[in-house]
Coordinates of C-alpha atoms and ligand atoms in Angstrom, one line a residue:
M1 CA -22.7 34.4 -5.2
R2 CA -19.7 37.0 -3.3
K3 CA -16.8 38.9 -5.1
K4 CA -13.2 37.7 -5.6
V5 CA -11.0 40.5 -4.6
S6 CA -7.7 39.5 -4.8
V7 CA -4.5 42.1 -3.6
I8 CA -1.2 41.6 -4.5
G9 CA 1.7 42.6 -1.6
A10 CA 0.6 41.6 1.8
G11 CA 2.3 44.3 3.6
N12 CA 1.7 47.4 5.9
V13 CA -0.5 48.7 2.2
G14 CA -2.1 45.5 1.0
A15 CA -2.9 43.4 4.7
T16 CA -5.0 47.1 5.8
C17 CA -6.7 47.0 2.4
A18 CA -7.4 43.7 2.5
Q19 CA -8.7 44.5 5.8
R20 CA -11.2 46.8 5.0
I21 CA -12.6 45.2 2.1
G22 CA -12.9 42.0 4.8
E23 CA -14.9 43.9 6.4
K24 CA -17.5 44.6 3.8
G25 CA -18.3 41.3 3.3
Y26 CA -18.9 41.3 0.1
A27 CA -16.3 39.1 -1.4
D28 CA -14.4 37.0 -0.5
V29 CA -10.6 38.7 -0.5
V30 CA -6.8 36.3 -1.7
L31 CA -3.5 38.1 -0.5
V32 CA -0.8 36.9 -2.3
D33 CA 2.7 37.5 -1.0
I34 CA 6.7 36.6 -2.4
V35 CA 7.7 35.7 1.9
E36 CA 6.2 32.1 2.5
G37 CA 4.1 32.1 5.4
M38 CA 2.8 35.8 6.0
P39 CA 0.1 35.9 3.5
Q40 CA -1.8 33.2 5.2
G41 CA -0.4 34.0 8.4
K42 CA -2.6 37.7 8.3
A43 CA -5.4 35.9 5.7
L44 CA -6.1 33.1 8.9
D45 CA -5.1 36.3 10.9
L46 CA -8.3 38.3 9.3
Q47 CA -10.7 35.1 9.0
Q48 CA -10.6 35.5 12.5
C49 CA -12.2 39.0 12.3
G50 CA -14.8 37.4 10.9
P51 CA -16.6 36.2 14.2
I52 CA -16.6 39.6 16.2
L53 CA -17.8 42.5 13.0
G54 CA -20.3 40.2 11.1
S55 CA -18.1 39.8 7.5
D56 CA -18.4 36.9 6.0
A57 CA -15.6 37.1 3.4
R58 CA -13.2 34.7 3.2
F59 CA -9.4 34.8 3.5
V60 CA -7.5 33.4 2.0
G61 CA -3.1 34.0 2.0
A62 CA -0.3 32.4 -0.7
N63 CA 2.2 32.8 -3.1
S64 CA 1.1 31.8 -6.3
Y65 CA -1.5 33.3 -8.2
Q66 CA -3.9 29.8 -8.4
E67 CA -5.8 30.6 -5.3
T68 CA -6.0 34.3 -7.0
A69 CA -7.3 32.8 -10.4
N70 CA -10.9 34.1 -12.0
S71 CA -11.2 37.4 -9.5
D72 CA -12.8 40.1 -10.1
V73 CA -10.4 43.2 -9.2
V74 CA -7.2 42.7 -8.4
V75 CA -4.7 45.4 -6.2
I76 CA -1.4 45.8 -6.9
T77 CA 0.8 46.9 -3.8
S78 CA 3.8 45.0 -4.4
G79 CA 7.2 46.6 -4.2
V80 CA 9.3 49.0 -1.9
A81 CA 8.3 51.6 0.1
R82 CA 9.8 55.1 0.3
K83 CA 12.7 55.9 3.1
P84 CA 13.4 59.4 5.0
G85 CA 14.5 61.4 2.1
M86 CA 13.3 58.7 -0.8
S87 CA 9.9 60.8 -3.7
R88 CA 8.4 58.3 -4.9
D89 CA 10.4 58.5 -8.0
D90 CA 13.4 57.1 -6.2
L91 CA 10.9 53.8 -6.5
L92 CA 10.6 53.3 -10.2
L93 CA 13.7 50.7 -11.6
T94 CA 13.0 48.6 -8.5
N95 CA 9.3 48.6 -8.8
K96 CA 9.6 48.2 -11.9
K97 CA 10.4 44.9 -12.5
I98 CA 8.9 43.9 -9.1
V99 CA 5.0 45.3 -10.7
Q100 CA 5.5 43.8 -15.0
Q101 CA 6.4 40.1 -13.1
V102 CA 3.1 40.4 -10.5
T103 CA 0.7 42.0 -13.5
E104 CA 2.3 39.5 -15.6
S105 CA 1.2 36.2 -13.5
V106 CA -2.1 38.8 -12.5
V107 CA -3.3 38.7 -16.2
Q108 CA -2.3 35.5 -17.0
A109 CA -4.5 34.0 -13.8
S110 CA -7.5 36.5 -13.9
P111 CA -7.4 37.7 -18.1
N112 CA -10.7 39.6 -16.6
C113 CA -9.9 41.3 -13.5
I114 CA -10.0 44.7 -13.6
I115 CA -6.6 46.4 -11.9
I116 CA -6.0 49.2 -9.3
V117 CA -2.4 49.9 -8.5
V118 CA -0.9 51.4 -5.3
S119 CA 3.1 50.7 -6.2
N120 CA 4.8 54.2 -6.6
P121 CA 5.6 55.9 -8.7
L122 CA 1.4 55.8 -9.0
D123 CA 1.3 56.8 -12.9
A124 CA 4.2 55.1 -13.9
M125 CA 3.6 51.7 -12.0
A126 CA 0.2 52.2 -13.7
Q127 CA 1.2 53.4 -17.4
L128 CA 3.2 50.2 -16.6
A129 CA 0.8 47.8 -15.3
L130 CA -1.5 48.5 -18.4
H131 CA 1.5 48.2 -21.7
V132 CA 2.4 44.6 -20.0
S133 CA -2.4 43.4 -19.1
K134 CA -2.7 44.7 -22.5
F135 CA -6.1 45.3 -21.3
P136 CA -8.2 48.4 -22.4
R137 CA -8.0 51.3 -20.0
H138 CA -10.9 51.3 -18.5
R139 CA -9.7 48.0 -16.8
V140 CA -6.5 49.7 -15.1
L141 CA -6.6 52.4 -12.1
G142 CA -4.9 53.7 -9.8
M143 CA -5.2 54.3 -7.2
S144 CA -4.1 58.2 -5.7
G145 CA -6.7 61.2 -6.1
I146 CA -8.9 59.5 -3.3
L147 CA -5.9 59.5 -1.2
D148 CA -5.3 63.0 -2.1
T149 CA -7.8 63.8 -1.9
A150 CA -8.3 62.9 1.8
R151 CA -5.3 64.3 2.9
Y152 CA -6.7 67.8 1.7
R153 CA -10.5 67.2 3.1
A154 CA -8.8 66.0 6.6
F155 CA -6.2 69.5 6.6
L156 CA -9.1 71.6 4.8
A157 CA -11.4 70.0 8.4
L158 CA -9.1 70.6 11.1
E159 CA -8.7 74.1 9.9
L160 CA -11.9 74.9 9.6
N161 CA -13.0 72.3 12.5
V162 CA -16.2 70.9 11.4
S163 CA -17.0 67.0 9.6
M164 CA -14.3 65.5 7.7
Q165 CA -17.8 63.8 5.2
D166 CA -18.5 67.5 5.2
V167 CA -15.5 68.6 2.7
T168 CA -15.5 67.2 -0.3
A169 CA -12.2 68.5 -2.4
F170 CA -11.2 68.4 -5.7
V171 CA -7.4 67.1 -6.5
L172 CA -6.1 66.9 -10.4
G173 CA -2.6 65.3 -11.7
G174 CA 0.2 62.9 -10.5
H175 CA 0.2 61.7 -7.5
G176 CA 3.9 63.8 -7.0
D177 CA 5.4 67.0 -6.4
T178 CA 3.5 68.3 -9.3
M179 CA -0.4 67.2 -8.5
V180 CA -3.2 69.7 -8.9
P181 CA -5.3 70.4 -6.2
L182 CA -8.5 72.7 -6.6
P183 CA -9.8 74.9 -3.2
R184 CA -11.8 76.4 -5.9
L185 CA -13.9 73.5 -6.3
S186 CA -13.2 72.3 -3.3
T187 CA -16.7 72.9 -0.6
A188 CA -17.7 73.0 3.4
G189 CA -21.5 71.5 3.2
G190 CA -21.3 72.6 -0.6
I191 CA -20.0 76.0 0.0
P192 CA -16.3 76.8 -1.8
V193 CA -13.5 76.5 0.7
T194 CA -11.8 80.8 -0.9
E195 CA -15.6 81.4 1.1
L196 CA -13.5 80.6 4.3
L197 CA -10.3 80.3 4.3
P198 CA -8.4 83.9 3.1
K199 CA -5.7 82.6 0.6
D200 CA -2.4 82.7 2.9
T201 CA -4.0 79.5 5.0
I202 CA -5.7 77.7 1.8
D203 CA -2.0 77.9 0.4
K204 CA -0.3 76.6 2.8
I205 CA -3.0 73.4 3.5
V206 CA -2.0 73.5 -0.6
N207 CA 1.6 73.2 0.0
R208 CA 1.2 69.7 3.2
T209 CA -1.5 67.7 0.5
I210 CA 1.1 68.2 -1.8
K211 CA 4.6 66.7 0.7
G212 CA 1.4 65.0 2.9
G213 CA 3.1 61.7 1.9
G214 CA 6.1 62.9 2.5
E215 CA 5.5 64.3 5.6
I216 CA 5.0 61.1 7.1
V217 CA 7.5 59.2 6.0
A218 CA 9.7 61.5 7.2
L219 CA 7.9 61.0 10.7
L220 CA 7.9 56.8 10.6
K221 CA 10.9 56.8 8.6
T222 CA 11.3 52.8 8.0
G223 CA 8.5 53.0 6.0
S224 CA 6.0 55.5 4.1
A225 CA 1.4 55.3 5.2
Y226 CA -0.8 53.0 4.6
Y227 CA -3.5 53.3 7.0
A228 CA -5.6 55.9 4.2
P229 CA -3.4 54.7 1.2
A230 CA -4.8 51.2 1.7
T231 CA -9.0 52.9 3.2
A232 CA -8.3 54.4 -1.1
A233 CA -7.8 51.7 -2.3
A234 CA -11.0 50.0 -1.3
E235 CA -13.0 52.7 -1.5
M236 CA -11.7 51.7 -5.4
V237 CA -13.3 48.7 -5.2
D238 CA -16.7 49.2 -2.9
A239 CA -17.3 51.0 -6.3
I240 CA -16.1 48.9 -8.9
V241 CA -17.7 45.1 -7.1
L242 CA -20.9 48.0 -5.4
D243 CA -21.1 49.4 -9.7
K244 CA -21.9 52.4 -7.4
K245 CA -20.9 54.2 -10.5
R246 CA -19.0 57.0 -7.5
I247 CA -17.0 60.2 -9.4
L248 CA -13.8 59.9 -7.5
P249 CA -10.3 60.7 -8.7
C250 CA -8.2 58.3 -10.3
A251 CA -5.8 58.1 -12.3
A252 CA -7.3 57.4 -15.1
Y253 CA -5.2 56.3 -19.1
L254 CA -5.5 60.1 -21.2
D255 CA -6.8 59.6 -24.2
G256 CA -7.1 63.6 -25.7
E257 CA -9.1 63.7 -22.8
Y258 CA -8.0 67.3 -21.2
G259 CA -5.4 67.3 -24.4
I260 CA -3.6 64.9 -23.1
K261 CA -3.6 61.1 -24.7
G262 CA -0.8 58.6 -23.7
V263 CA -0.6 58.7 -19.9
F264 CA -1.9 57.8 -16.5
V265 CA -2.8 61.4 -14.8
G266 CA -5.3 61.5 -11.8
V267 CA -9.0 62.7 -13.0
P268 CA -12.8 62.7 -12.0
V269 CA -13.5 59.0 -13.3
K270 CA -17.4 57.3 -13.1
L271 CA -16.0 54.2 -11.3
G272 CA -18.5 50.9 -11.4
A273 CA -18.5 47.0 -12.3
K274 CA -16.5 47.8 -15.4
G275 CA -13.9 49.8 -14.2
M276 CA -13.5 53.6 -16.0
E277 CA -16.5 54.1 -17.4
Q278 CA -16.2 57.6 -17.6
I279 CA -14.0 60.7 -17.5
I280 CA -15.0 63.2 -16.0
Q281 CA -14.2 66.4 -17.9
I282 CA -14.0 70.3 -17.0
K283 CA -13.3 73.3 -17.9
L284 CA -9.4 74.6 -16.7
T285 CA -8.8 78.1 -16.2
P286 CA -5.3 78.5 -18.3
E287 CA -3.2 78.0 -14.9
E288 CA -4.9 75.0 -13.6
Q289 CA -4.2 73.3 -17.5
A290 CA -0.9 73.8 -16.7
G291 CA -0.3 72.1 -13.6
L292 CA -2.0 68.9 -15.0
E293 CA -0.1 69.3 -18.2
K294 CA 3.3 68.8 -16.3
S295 CA 1.8 66.6 -14.0
A296 CA 1.9 64.8 -17.0
A297 CA 5.4 65.5 -18.3
A298 CA 6.5 64.3 -15.4
V299 CA 4.7 61.1 -15.6
R300 CA 6.2 60.8 -19.2
E301 CA 9.4 61.6 -18.4
L302 CA 9.6 57.8 -16.2
I303 CA 7.8 56.8 -18.6
G304 CA 11.2 57.0 -21.2
V305 CA 13.4 55.9 -18.5
M306 CA 11.4 52.9 -18.0
N307 CA 11.6 51.9 -21.1
L308 CA 8.6 49.9 -21.9
G309 CA 9.6 48.2 -25.0
N310 CA 11.0 46.2 -22.8
A311 CA 8.3 44.9 -21.1
Ligands
LIG401 N1 4.8 39.9 -5.3 C1 4.5 39.5 -4.2 N2 5.2 40.9 -3.5 C2 5.6 41.4 -3.6 C3 6.6 41.3 -4.9 C4 6.0 40.0 -5.0 N3 6.6 40.6 -6.4 N4 7.5 41.7 -4.7 C5 8.0 42.7 -2.8 N5 6.8 42.2 -2.9 C6 6.4 43.0 -1.6 C7 7.1 42.2 -0.3 O1 7.5 41.3 0.2 C8 6.0 42.9 0.9 O2 5.7 42.4 1.3 O3 5.5 43.8 -1.1 C9 5.1 44.4 0.0 C10 5.4 45.6 0.3 O4 4.8 45.7 1.5 P1 5.7 47.0 2.4 O5 7.3 46.5 2.4 O6 4.9 46.8 3.5 O7 5.2 48.4 1.8 P2 3.8 49.3 1.5 O8 3.9 50.4 2.7 O9 2.7 47.7 1.7 O10 4.1 49.8 0.3 C11 3.8 48.9 -0.9 O11 2.5 50.4 -1.9 O12 2.0 53.1 -1.1 C12 3.0 52.1 -2.4 O13 5.1 52.9 -2.9 C13 4.0 52.4 -1.7 O14 5.7 51.6 -4.2 C14 4.6 51.3 -1.8 C15 3.8 50.0 -2.2

């Protein structure tokens, strides 16, 4: 039997993510939004891709959670997106209300699902979803690291003029200005990029990666990036539904790993059927460790503003 994946929020990220998942054909997809008719219309449109793609995935659009009952994985993309001049943190209180209400409904309908949070500010929204769902930490993850590494990999591949496929990259920390790209663990065909590019070129690429979301917001003017975020979230769904045990950078709730406790930050995670099956710990340089702790402190600050006692 095909698995069931629900995507909450049928906007740019949600609908594109549903499309990506549906293309694989291994899961049926339920799209939920508060706008009447919109998820139903997009689901119909997506369904009609099936014969062309050769995918048997079934799409359902809905304005309630009944249709999501007993989902295996739920991707939360509902919320407002950034506009020019806004940081992800500016979305905090608006998206808090949305993600809180959505998580409550998701949990009621699918008490055993694995939740992937995409709404921003990512790490804080993942923390909120964990808090509200009361799920064990291995069943609540945030999507950010795959997107941040994809941006980094794309810029490196373009600079090196090599295949995107051959560039791997490592990014730790929060989804924002405090992310910590690690050039020493980023490679092209297994060769550290530090051997292939001068330091100032790598520094420029790191800087562009950190500001990668903002660059797109400034160009789009009406919203934020969605093709790559949606594709990244779908990769996490793949790893879970197909029990691939991928090692992917994800926002995970740390409980002492990397010396950090009680907060979501981006770390390498083994993703499989159980969700987060392991947090992979590596030895960091003092500078990298300090960067990660700065990320955790920034997330803690947002968590303080959310006042989770009231969530
Ligand atoms: N329940 C369900 N859907 C909701 C709710 C809710 N309570 N509140 C808002 N939505 C829906 C909106 O109706 C809209 O269709 O969420 C959708 C968001 O879509 P877009 O505005 O297109 O935003 P998008 O670009 O998809 O970004 C969504 O992902 O990457 C993050 O920062 C981004 O937080 C933002 C989220």
